Amino acid sequence: MEFFQRTLDGLLEAGPYALVGLGLTLGFGMLRRVNLAYGAGAMLGAYTGSWLHVRMDWPIWAVLPAVIVTTALTGLYVQWLCFGETDRTSGSVQRASPAVSGADAREVVALAASFAVWMQLEQLCVNWIPQHLKRFPDVAATQEWTFGPLGLRPDRLLLSAIAIGLVLAVHHWMQHSRTGLAMRATAVHPLAADLSGMPVAKVQRWGFVLACGLSGVAACGVLALEGQVTPMFGMWMLMKGLTVAMIGGLGSVRGVLFGAICLGVLEAHAQAAWGAIGRDAAAWGLLLLALLIRQRSSATSTTGSVYA
Amino acid sequence: MLEIRELACAYGKIEALRDVSLSARAGDVTCLLGPNGAGKTTLMMTLAGILQPTRGTITFEGESLLGLSPAQIVDRGLALVPENRLVFPALSVRENLMAGAYRRKDRAAIAGDIEQQLDRFPRLRERIDQLAGTLSGGEQQMLALARALMSRPRLLLMDEPSVGLAPKVVAEIFGIVRQLHAQGISIFLVEQNVHMALKVAQHFFLLQQGRVTFSGTPGELAADDVIHRAYLAGSERKPESDTANV
């Protein structure tokens, strides 16, 4: 019965992980923007929410949208600073020939720039709020539902339902809306998208901001159950999100759910067997495995990821 | 319909087009010939708004296209079928067609136009839910052509539609070009397969080293000694659909 309880705990843990992986999948997998400041942006949003809650006495219903808006604005900043140059040259015929234009070099510069922004945002948080452990609006349930020998936390169940709903909504929007089609088309072939009359730079810019805004939703979901935010939150977001996105296929919105369930269940069992260190080791091991599988599939595939 | 006057375009300090002047008449198939590196694709990309000229003018139906974005140029009624197709490989055939109609808002008419393209290209109907990246080269060329037609262009720009395709497929593509012309669509075609182009085009231009060096009818083209030697003489003994690369 212990096994089933751990599995159930892991499944419920998948909810927050799916939220974390969703924004990363949109940004990394679909828009092909390797944004290392993903977690740091969410952390800045979280600290802003904490500050508004503790210092300004904002209620939770106002704090959560403020966190999402802050992460979206941070995304706009990262987009402008790190990926603006890529956008300015988007649509040019040179992009069809990276060897001539140095498009690959620009991507490396953008990656390095996003790392610099990660450090910048982290320092901003550390210096802004010297006491690093801060309170966040807490909505964690005080009671557990019991079904025979199994216990279930209703707050985690609610968060999982929200995560599944959001993942399916984003998937539906990407597959069936005009903007979703444009986002997928510009990610696959920007020049062809340009020739089809799509505003490539605009689509990519706002898609990226949306992905960052989703990281704000994830931050709200996770921290509202924890009731606190720490300086390690940014790194946690990046690593968990990356693991989930990699397992899910890096570009597959529905794959995020699969990746989140794998990570959640594995961690729950590893935690029970080997404690916190075992849990972290299992998560790192899973990321490594996903990277190895991804590398091998990339070497044999020429069509890239399938946007499902 | 399309008037290009003294157009110049450069990649940094390298001038790819120099004082190019040519025109395309409504209802005609106009063909631009030229060797590799002559500037043909640069001209097409400039017409599509991807590249901006350094000087000169481009007018389409009396309206200047200078400074317009690719999206605005699609709105004006031009659509480019690019060299090497450039379909969206990870999108289905249907989604590729819908991408071609991105600027349009009339959903019902778009659905009707997709049906029309599938009637025109039956092989695409068979593969409607297949990823475009899994199609053959000929099917991808048909998809690129159908995608461009989804914007309902008044002038269709085609950049080397025969490149890399088997002779049978090339014949099929040019058959479709003839059909489109018969339906009243104006076409500006860049091609190196002179034999096939002679069957469909009413006017020819020759672009060499960024300059227009010849302008004339199919008869004048065939009568020009230099062009005949470069493009036609060697291939007269070959099957008609062989590509006359120079």
Coordinates of C-alpha atoms in Angstrom, one line a residue:
Chain A
M1 CA 0.0 0.0 0.0
E2 CA 3.0 2.3 0.7
F3 CA 3.9 1.9 -3.0
F4 CA 0.5 3.1 -4.1
Q5 CA 0.6 6.1 -1.7
R6 CA 4.0 7.1 -3.1
T7 CA 2.8 6.7 -6.7
L8 CA -0.3 8.9 -5.8
D9 CA 1.9 11.5 -4.2
G10 CA 4.1 11.5 -7.3
L11 CA 1.1 11.9 -9.6
L12 CA 0.0 14.9 -7.6
E13 CA 3.5 16.3 -7.7
A14 CA 3.2 16.1 -11.5
G15 CA 0.8 19.1 -11.5
P16 CA 3.3 21.7 -10.5
Y17 CA 6.0 20.1 -12.7
A18 CA 3.7 20.3 -15.7
L19 CA 3.1 24.0 -15.1
V20 CA 6.8 24.6 -14.8
G21 CA 7.6 22.6 -18.0
L22 CA 4.8 24.2 -20.1
G23 CA 6.4 27.7 -20.4
L24 CA 9.8 26.1 -21.0
T25 CA 8.4 23.9 -23.8
L26 CA 6.8 26.9 -25.5
G27 CA 10.0 29.0 -25.2
F28 CA 12.7 26.3 -25.7
G29 CA 10.9 23.7 -27.8
M30 CA 8.7 25.7 -30.0
L31 CA 10.2 29.1 -30.4
R32 CA 13.7 27.7 -30.2
R33 CA 14.8 30.3 -27.7
V34 CA 17.2 29.0 -25.1
N35 CA 16.3 31.3 -22.3
L36 CA 18.5 30.5 -19.3
A37 CA 16.8 33.3 -17.4
Y38 CA 13.5 31.4 -17.4
G39 CA 13.7 30.4 -13.7
A40 CA 15.3 33.7 -12.6
G41 CA 12.4 35.6 -14.2
A42 CA 9.9 33.5 -12.3
M43 CA 11.9 34.1 -9.1
L44 CA 11.8 37.8 -9.6
G45 CA 8.0 37.6 -10.1
A46 CA 7.8 35.5 -6.9
Y47 CA 9.8 38.0 -4.8
T48 CA 7.7 40.8 -6.2
G49 CA 4.6 38.9 -5.2
S50 CA 6.1 38.3 -1.7
W51 CA 7.0 41.9 -1.3
L52 CA 3.5 43.1 -2.3
H53 CA 1.9 40.6 0.1
V54 CA 4.2 41.2 3.1
R55 CA 5.0 44.9 2.7
M56 CA 2.0 46.3 0.9
D57 CA -0.6 43.9 2.4
W58 CA -1.9 42.9 -1.1
P59 CA -4.5 40.1 -0.9
I60 CA -3.7 36.8 -2.7
W61 CA -6.2 37.5 -5.5
A62 CA -4.1 40.6 -6.4
V63 CA -0.7 39.1 -5.8
L64 CA -1.0 36.2 -8.2
P65 CA -1.9 38.3 -11.3
A66 CA 1.0 40.7 -10.2
V67 CA 3.4 37.7 -10.2
I68 CA 2.3 36.7 -13.7
V69 CA 2.5 40.2 -15.1
T70 CA 6.0 40.7 -13.6
T71 CA 7.3 37.5 -15.2
A72 CA 5.7 38.5 -18.5
L73 CA 7.4 41.9 -18.3
T74 CA 10.7 40.2 -17.4
G75 CA 10.2 38.1 -20.4
L76 CA 9.7 41.2 -22.5
Y77 CA 13.0 42.5 -21.1
V78 CA 14.9 39.3 -21.8
Q79 CA 13.4 39.2 -25.3
W80 CA 14.5 42.8 -26.0
L81 CA 18.0 42.3 -24.5
C82 CA 18.8 38.8 -25.7
F83 CA 16.7 38.0 -28.7
G84 CA 16.0 41.5 -30.2
E85 CA 18.9 41.3 -32.7
T86 CA 17.7 37.9 -33.9
D87 CA 14.2 39.5 -34.5
R88 CA 15.6 42.5 -36.3
T89 CA 17.3 40.2 -38.8
S90 CA 14.4 37.8 -39.0
G91 CA 12.8 37.7 -42.4
S92 CA 16.0 38.5 -44.2
V93 CA 17.1 36.2 -46.9
Q94 CA 20.4 35.7 -45.0
R95 CA 18.5 33.6 -42.4
A96 CA 18.0 31.0 -45.1
S97 CA 21.7 30.6 -45.1
P98 CA 23.1 30.6 -41.5
A99 CA 26.6 29.9 -42.7
V100 CA 26.6 33.2 -44.5
S101 CA 24.8 35.3 -42.0
G102 CA 26.2 33.9 -38.8
A103 CA 22.7 33.0 -37.5
D104 CA 24.1 30.3 -35.4
A105 CA 26.6 32.7 -33.8
R106 CA 23.7 35.0 -33.0
E107 CA 21.9 32.2 -31.2
V108 CA 25.0 31.5 -29.1
V109 CA 25.2 35.2 -28.2
A110 CA 21.5 35.2 -27.3
L111 CA 22.1 32.1 -25.1
A112 CA 25.1 33.7 -23.4
A113 CA 23.1 36.9 -22.9
S114 CA 20.3 35.0 -21.3
F115 CA 22.8 33.5 -18.8
A116 CA 24.0 37.0 -18.0
V117 CA 20.4 38.1 -17.4
W118 CA 19.9 35.1 -15.2
M119 CA 22.8 36.3 -13.0
Q120 CA 21.5 39.9 -13.2
L121 CA 18.0 39.0 -12.0
E122 CA 19.3 36.8 -9.3
Q123 CA 21.5 39.5 -7.9
L124 CA 18.6 41.9 -8.2
C125 CA 16.5 39.6 -6.0
V126 CA 19.3 39.0 -3.5
N127 CA 20.1 42.7 -3.1
W128 CA 16.5 43.9 -3.1
I129 CA 15.4 41.5 -0.4
P130 CA 18.4 40.7 1.9
Q131 CA 16.4 38.2 4.0
H132 CA 16.2 35.6 1.4
L133 CA 13.5 33.3 2.8
K134 CA 10.3 35.3 2.2
R135 CA 6.6 34.5 2.9
F136 CA 4.3 33.9 -0.1
P137 CA 0.5 33.8 0.0
D138 CA -0.2 30.4 1.4
V139 CA -3.3 28.4 0.2
A140 CA -2.0 24.9 1.3
A141 CA -4.8 22.7 2.6
T142 CA -4.6 22.0 6.4
Q143 CA -6.5 18.7 6.1
E144 CA -6.0 15.6 4.0
W145 CA -8.7 13.6 2.3
T146 CA -8.4 9.9 3.1
F147 CA -9.7 7.0 1.0
G148 CA -9.1 3.9 3.0
P149 CA -5.4 3.6 3.5
L150 CA -4.6 6.3 0.9
G151 CA -4.3 10.0 1.7
L152 CA -4.8 12.8 -0.8
R153 CA -4.0 16.5 -0.5
P154 CA -6.9 18.5 -2.0
D155 CA -4.7 21.5 -2.8
R156 CA -2.4 19.3 -4.9
L157 CA -5.3 17.7 -6.6
L158 CA -6.7 21.2 -7.5
L159 CA -3.3 22.3 -8.8
S160 CA -3.0 19.1 -10.9
A161 CA -6.4 19.8 -12.4
I162 CA -5.4 23.4 -13.2
A163 CA -2.2 22.1 -14.8
I164 CA -3.9 19.6 -16.9
G165 CA -6.6 22.1 -17.9
L166 CA -3.9 24.7 -18.8
V167 CA -1.8 22.2 -20.8
L168 CA -4.8 21.1 -22.8
A169 CA -6.0 24.6 -23.4
V170 CA -2.5 25.7 -24.6
H171 CA -2.3 22.6 -26.8
H172 CA -5.7 23.3 -28.3
W173 CA -4.8 27.0 -28.9
M174 CA -1.6 26.0 -30.6
Q175 CA -3.2 23.5 -32.8
H176 CA -6.4 25.3 -33.8
S177 CA -5.9 29.0 -33.6
R178 CA -4.5 31.3 -36.3
T179 CA -1.8 32.6 -33.9
G180 CA -0.9 29.1 -32.8
L181 CA -0.4 28.1 -36.4
A182 CA 1.8 31.2 -36.9
M183 CA 3.9 30.4 -33.8
R184 CA 4.5 26.9 -35.1
A185 CA 5.2 28.0 -38.6
T186 CA 7.6 30.8 -37.6
A187 CA 9.5 28.3 -35.3
V188 CA 9.8 25.8 -38.1
H189 CA 10.7 28.1 -41.0
P190 CA 10.8 31.8 -40.4
L191 CA 11.6 32.7 -44.0
A192 CA 8.7 30.7 -45.3
A193 CA 6.5 32.2 -42.6
D194 CA 7.6 35.7 -43.8
L195 CA 6.7 34.8 -47.4
S196 CA 3.3 33.6 -46.2
G197 CA 2.7 37.1 -44.8
M198 CA 3.2 36.2 -41.1
P199 CA 4.6 38.9 -38.9
V200 CA 7.5 36.7 -37.8
A201 CA 9.2 39.0 -35.3
K202 CA 5.9 40.0 -33.6
V203 CA 4.7 36.4 -33.3
Q204 CA 8.0 35.2 -31.8
R205 CA 8.2 38.2 -29.4
W206 CA 4.7 37.7 -28.0
G207 CA 5.0 34.0 -28.0
F208 CA 8.1 34.3 -25.9
V209 CA 6.4 36.7 -23.5
L210 CA 3.5 34.3 -23.2
A211 CA 6.0 31.5 -22.3
C212 CA 7.5 33.7 -19.6
G213 CA 4.0 34.6 -18.4
L214 CA 3.3 30.9 -18.0
S215 CA 6.3 30.6 -15.8
G216 CA 4.6 33.1 -13.6
V217 CA 1.5 30.9 -13.4
A218 CA 3.8 28.0 -12.5
A219 CA 5.5 30.1 -9.8
C220 CA 2.1 31.0 -8.3
G221 CA 1.0 27.4 -8.3
V222 CA 4.1 26.0 -6.7
L223 CA 4.7 28.8 -4.1
A224 CA 1.1 29.1 -3.0
L225 CA 1.4 25.5 -1.7
E226 CA 4.8 26.1 -0.2
G227 CA 4.0 29.4 1.4
Q228 CA 7.5 30.7 0.9
V229 CA 10.1 31.7 -1.7
T230 CA 13.8 31.2 -1.5
P231 CA 16.8 32.3 -3.8
M232 CA 17.0 28.7 -5.0
F233 CA 13.6 28.9 -6.6
G234 CA 14.9 30.1 -9.9
M235 CA 17.4 27.3 -10.3
W236 CA 14.7 24.8 -9.2
M237 CA 12.3 26.1 -11.9
L238 CA 14.9 25.9 -14.6
M239 CA 16.1 22.4 -13.8
K240 CA 12.6 20.8 -13.2
G241 CA 11.2 22.6 -16.2
L242 CA 14.1 21.5 -18.4
T243 CA 13.8 17.8 -17.2
V244 CA 10.0 17.8 -17.9
A245 CA 10.4 19.5 -21.3
M246 CA 13.2 17.1 -22.3
I247 CA 11.3 14.0 -21.3
G248 CA 8.1 15.3 -22.9
G249 CA 9.8 15.7 -26.3
L250 CA 10.9 19.4 -26.1
G251 CA 8.2 21.0 -28.2
S252 CA 5.3 18.8 -27.5
V253 CA 2.8 20.5 -25.3
R254 CA 1.0 17.3 -24.4
G255 CA 4.3 15.6 -23.8
V256 CA 4.8 18.0 -20.8
L257 CA 2.1 16.0 -18.9
F258 CA 4.0 12.8 -19.6
G259 CA 7.3 14.3 -18.5
A260 CA 5.8 15.7 -15.4
I261 CA 4.3 12.4 -14.4
C262 CA 7.6 10.6 -15.0
L263 CA 9.5 13.1 -12.9
G264 CA 6.9 13.3 -10.1
V265 CA 6.5 9.5 -9.7
L266 CA 10.2 8.8 -9.9
E267 CA 11.0 11.5 -7.3
A268 CA 8.3 10.2 -4.9
H269 CA 9.7 6.7 -4.9
A270 CA 13.3 7.8 -4.8
Q271 CA 12.4 10.1 -1.8
A272 CA 10.8 7.1 0.0
A273 CA 13.7 4.8 -0.7
W274 CA 16.8 7.0 -0.3
G275 CA 15.6 10.3 1.2
A276 CA 16.1 13.9 -0.2
I277 CA 19.5 13.1 -1.7
G278 CA 18.1 10.1 -3.5
R279 CA 15.3 12.2 -4.8
D280 CA 17.6 14.8 -6.3
A281 CA 19.9 12.2 -7.7
A282 CA 17.0 10.5 -9.4
A283 CA 15.8 13.8 -10.9
W284 CA 19.3 14.5 -12.2
G285 CA 19.6 11.0 -13.5
L286 CA 16.3 11.4 -15.4
L287 CA 17.5 14.6 -17.0
L288 CA 20.7 13.0 -18.1
L289 CA 18.8 10.1 -19.5
A290 CA 16.5 12.4 -21.4
L291 CA 19.4 14.4 -22.8
L292 CA 21.1 11.2 -24.0
I293 CA 17.9 9.9 -25.6
R294 CA 17.3 13.4 -27.1
Q295 CA 20.8 13.5 -28.5
R296 CA 20.5 10.1 -30.1
S297 CA 17.1 10.9 -31.6
S298 CA 18.4 14.2 -33.0
A299 CA 21.3 12.4 -34.7
T300 CA 18.9 10.1 -36.5
S301 CA 16.1 12.5 -37.2
T302 CA 16.0 15.1 -39.9
T303 CA 12.6 16.5 -39.4
G304 CA 13.0 17.9 -36.0
S305 CA 10.5 17.8 -33.2
V306 CA 6.9 17.1 -34.0
Y307 CA 4.5 19.7 -32.6
A308 CA 1.8 17.6 -31.1
Chain B
M1 CA 1.2 45.1 -64.1
L2 CA 4.7 44.9 -62.6
E3 CA 7.3 47.6 -63.4
I4 CA 10.9 47.4 -62.1
R5 CA 13.1 50.4 -62.9
E6 CA 16.8 50.7 -62.3
L7 CA 16.7 48.4 -59.3
A8 CA 19.8 47.8 -57.3
C9 CA 20.2 45.5 -54.4
A10 CA 23.3 44.6 -52.3
Y11 CA 24.6 42.3 -49.6
G12 CA 26.8 44.7 -47.7
K13 CA 29.3 46.0 -50.3
I14 CA 28.5 43.3 -52.8
E15 CA 26.0 44.5 -55.4
A16 CA 23.8 41.6 -56.6
L17 CA 21.5 43.6 -58.8
R18 CA 22.6 46.7 -60.9
D19 CA 20.1 48.9 -62.7
V20 CA 17.6 46.1 -63.4
S21 CA 14.7 47.2 -65.4
L22 CA 12.0 44.9 -66.5
S23 CA 8.2 44.5 -66.6
A24 CA 5.5 41.8 -66.5
R25 CA 2.2 42.2 -68.2
A26 CA -1.2 41.2 -66.7
G27 CA -2.3 37.8 -67.9
D28 CA 1.2 36.8 -69.2
V29 CA 3.8 34.3 -68.1
T30 CA 7.0 36.3 -68.0
C31 CA 10.2 34.3 -67.6
L32 CA 13.5 35.5 -66.2
L33 CA 16.5 33.4 -67.3
G34 CA 20.0 33.6 -66.1
P35 CA 22.9 31.5 -64.9
N36 CA 23.6 30.6 -61.2
G37 CA 24.7 33.7 -59.3
A38 CA 23.1 36.1 -61.7
G39 CA 20.8 37.6 -59.1
K40 CA 17.5 36.0 -59.9
T41 CA 16.7 34.8 -56.4
T42 CA 17.8 38.2 -55.0
L43 CA 15.4 39.9 -57.4
M44 CA 12.5 37.5 -56.3
M45 CA 13.3 38.1 -52.6
T46 CA 13.3 41.9 -53.2
L47 CA 10.0 41.7 -55.0
A48 CA 8.6 39.7 -52.0
G49 CA 9.8 42.3 -49.5
I50 CA 12.4 40.1 -47.8
L51 CA 15.3 42.3 -49.1
Q52 CA 15.1 46.0 -49.6
P53 CA 16.7 47.6 -52.7
T54 CA 19.4 50.2 -52.4
R55 CA 17.9 52.2 -55.3
G56 CA 15.4 52.0 -58.0
T57 CA 11.6 51.5 -58.1
I58 CA 9.1 48.6 -58.0
T59 CA 5.5 49.3 -58.9
F60 CA 2.7 46.8 -59.0
E61 CA -0.6 47.9 -60.5
G62 CA 0.6 51.5 -60.3
E63 CA 1.5 51.3 -56.6
S64 CA 5.0 51.4 -55.2
L65 CA 6.2 48.3 -53.3
L66 CA 9.2 50.0 -51.8
G67 CA 9.5 49.8 -48.1
L68 CA 6.6 47.4 -47.7
S69 CA 6.9 44.3 -45.5
P70 CA 6.5 40.8 -46.9
A71 CA 3.0 40.7 -45.3
Q72 CA 2.0 44.0 -46.9
I73 CA 3.2 42.7 -50.3
V74 CA 1.1 39.6 -49.9
D75 CA -1.8 41.9 -49.1
R76 CA -1.1 43.8 -52.4
G77 CA -1.6 40.5 -54.4
L78 CA 1.9 39.0 -54.9
A79 CA 2.9 35.6 -53.7
L80 CA 6.3 33.9 -54.0
V81 CA 6.9 30.2 -54.5
P82 CA 10.5 30.1 -53.3
E83 CA 13.4 28.2 -54.6
N84 CA 13.7 24.8 -52.9
R85 CA 10.0 25.0 -51.9
L86 CA 10.5 25.9 -48.2
V87 CA 7.4 24.1 -47.0
F88 CA 6.9 23.9 -43.2
P89 CA 8.2 20.4 -42.7
A90 CA 6.7 19.8 -39.2
L91 CA 3.3 21.0 -40.2
S92 CA 0.7 18.9 -42.0
V93 CA -0.3 19.6 -45.7
R94 CA -3.5 21.1 -44.5
E95 CA -1.7 23.4 -42.1
N96 CA 0.7 24.5 -44.8
L97 CA -2.2 25.5 -46.9
M98 CA -3.8 27.4 -44.1
A99 CA -0.5 29.2 -43.5
G100 CA -0.7 30.4 -47.1
A101 CA -4.0 32.0 -46.3
Y102 CA -2.7 33.6 -43.1
R103 CA -3.5 37.2 -44.2
R104 CA -7.1 36.3 -45.0
K105 CA -10.0 36.4 -42.5
D106 CA -12.7 34.8 -44.6
R107 CA -12.8 31.4 -43.0
A108 CA -15.5 29.9 -45.3
A109 CA -13.8 31.0 -48.4
I110 CA -10.4 29.7 -47.1
A111 CA -12.0 26.2 -46.6
G112 CA -13.4 26.5 -50.2
D113 CA -9.9 27.4 -51.5
I114 CA -8.3 24.5 -49.7
E115 CA -10.7 22.2 -51.5
Q116 CA -9.9 23.9 -54.8
Q117 CA -6.2 23.3 -54.3
L118 CA -6.8 19.7 -53.4
D119 CA -8.8 19.3 -56.6
R120 CA -5.9 20.9 -58.5
F121 CA -3.3 18.8 -56.8
P122 CA -5.0 15.4 -56.0
R123 CA -1.8 14.0 -54.5
L124 CA -2.0 16.6 -51.8
R125 CA -5.5 15.4 -50.9
E126 CA -4.1 11.9 -50.4
R127 CA -1.6 13.3 -48.0
I128 CA -3.7 16.0 -46.4
D129 CA -2.8 15.1 -42.8
Q130 CA 0.7 14.0 -43.5
L131 CA 3.7 16.1 -42.3
A132 CA 5.0 18.2 -45.3
G133 CA 8.6 17.1 -44.4
T134 CA 7.7 13.5 -45.4
L135 CA 6.5 14.4 -48.9
S136 CA 8.6 13.8 -52.0
G137 CA 10.3 16.8 -53.7
G138 CA 7.6 17.0 -56.4
E139 CA 4.8 16.9 -53.8
Q140 CA 6.5 19.6 -51.8
Q141 CA 6.8 21.8 -54.9
M142 CA 3.0 21.3 -55.5
L143 CA 2.4 22.1 -51.8
A144 CA 4.5 25.3 -52.1
L145 CA 2.6 26.3 -55.2
A146 CA -0.8 25.6 -53.6
R147 CA 0.3 27.4 -50.4
A148 CA 1.2 30.5 -52.5
L149 CA -2.2 30.3 -54.3
M150 CA -4.0 30.3 -51.0
S151 CA -3.4 34.0 -50.7
R152 CA -5.2 34.5 -54.0
P153 CA -2.4 36.4 -55.7
R154 CA -2.9 38.5 -58.8
L155 CA 0.8 37.9 -59.7
L156 CA 2.4 34.6 -58.8
L157 CA 6.2 34.7 -58.5
M158 CA 7.9 31.3 -59.0
D159 CA 11.6 30.8 -58.3
E160 CA 13.0 27.9 -60.2
P161 CA 10.1 25.4 -59.7
S162 CA 11.9 22.7 -61.6
V163 CA 15.1 22.6 -59.6
G164 CA 16.0 19.2 -58.2
L165 CA 12.9 17.5 -59.6
A166 CA 12.7 14.5 -62.0
P167 CA 11.8 15.3 -65.6
K168 CA 8.3 13.7 -65.2
V169 CA 7.6 15.9 -62.2
V170 CA 8.9 19.0 -64.0
A171 CA 6.5 18.3 -66.9
E172 CA 3.7 18.0 -64.4
I173 CA 4.6 21.3 -62.6
F174 CA 4.8 23.1 -66.0
G175 CA 1.4 21.6 -66.9
I176 CA 0.0 23.2 -63.8
V177 CA 1.7 26.5 -64.7
R178 CA -0.1 26.4 -68.1
Q179 CA -3.4 25.7 -66.3
L180 CA -2.9 28.6 -64.0
H181 CA -2.1 30.9 -66.9
A182 CA -5.2 29.7 -68.7
Q183 CA -7.2 30.6 -65.6
G184 CA -6.0 34.1 -65.9
I185 CA -3.3 34.2 -63.2
S186 CA -0.3 36.3 -64.1
I187 CA 3.0 34.6 -63.5
F188 CA 6.6 35.9 -63.2
L189 CA 8.8 32.8 -63.5
V190 CA 12.5 32.4 -62.8
E191 CA 13.8 29.3 -64.6
Q192 CA 16.9 27.7 -66.0
N193 CA 15.0 25.0 -67.9
V194 CA 14.6 27.0 -71.1
H195 CA 12.9 24.3 -73.1
M196 CA 10.0 24.1 -70.6
A197 CA 9.9 27.8 -70.1
L198 CA 9.5 28.3 -73.9
K199 CA 6.3 26.3 -73.8
V200 CA 4.6 28.5 -71.2
A201 CA 6.1 32.1 -71.3
Q202 CA 5.1 35.0 -73.6
H203 CA 8.1 37.2 -72.7
F204 CA 11.7 36.5 -71.6
F205 CA 14.3 38.5 -69.8
L206 CA 17.9 37.4 -69.4
L207 CA 19.8 38.4 -66.2
Q208 CA 23.6 38.1 -66.2
Q209 CA 25.8 39.4 -63.4
G210 CA 23.1 41.5 -61.9
R211 CA 22.1 43.2 -65.2
V212 CA 19.3 42.5 -67.7
T213 CA 21.0 41.7 -71.0
F214 CA 18.1 40.5 -73.1
S215 CA 14.4 41.2 -73.4
G216 CA 12.2 39.6 -76.0
T217 CA 9.6 37.2 -77.2
P218 CA 10.1 33.4 -77.4
G219 CA 10.9 33.8 -81.1
E220 CA 13.5 36.5 -80.4
L221 CA 15.0 34.4 -77.7
A222 CA 15.4 31.4 -79.9
A223 CA 16.9 33.6 -82.6
D224 CA 19.5 35.2 -80.4
D225 CA 22.8 33.5 -81.2
V226 CA 24.4 34.0 -77.8
I227 CA 21.4 32.7 -75.9
H228 CA 20.9 29.9 -78.3
R229 CA 24.5 28.7 -77.8
A230 CA 24.3 29.1 -74.0
Y231 CA 20.9 27.6 -73.3
L232 CA 19.5 25.7 -76.3
A233 CA 22.1 24.4 -78.6
G234 CA 23.7 21.7 -76.4
S235 CA 20.4 20.5 -75.2
E236 CA 18.6 20.1 -78.5
R237 CA 19.6 16.5 -78.6
K238 CA 18.6 15.9 -75.0
P239 CA 15.1 15.1 -73.8
E240 CA 13.1 18.2 -73.7
S241 CA 12.7 18.2 -69.9
D242 CA 16.4 18.2 -69.1
T243 CA 17.5 21.2 -67.1
A244 CA 19.7 23.5 -69.2
N245 CA 22.0 24.6 -66.4
V246 CA 24.7 27.1 -67.3

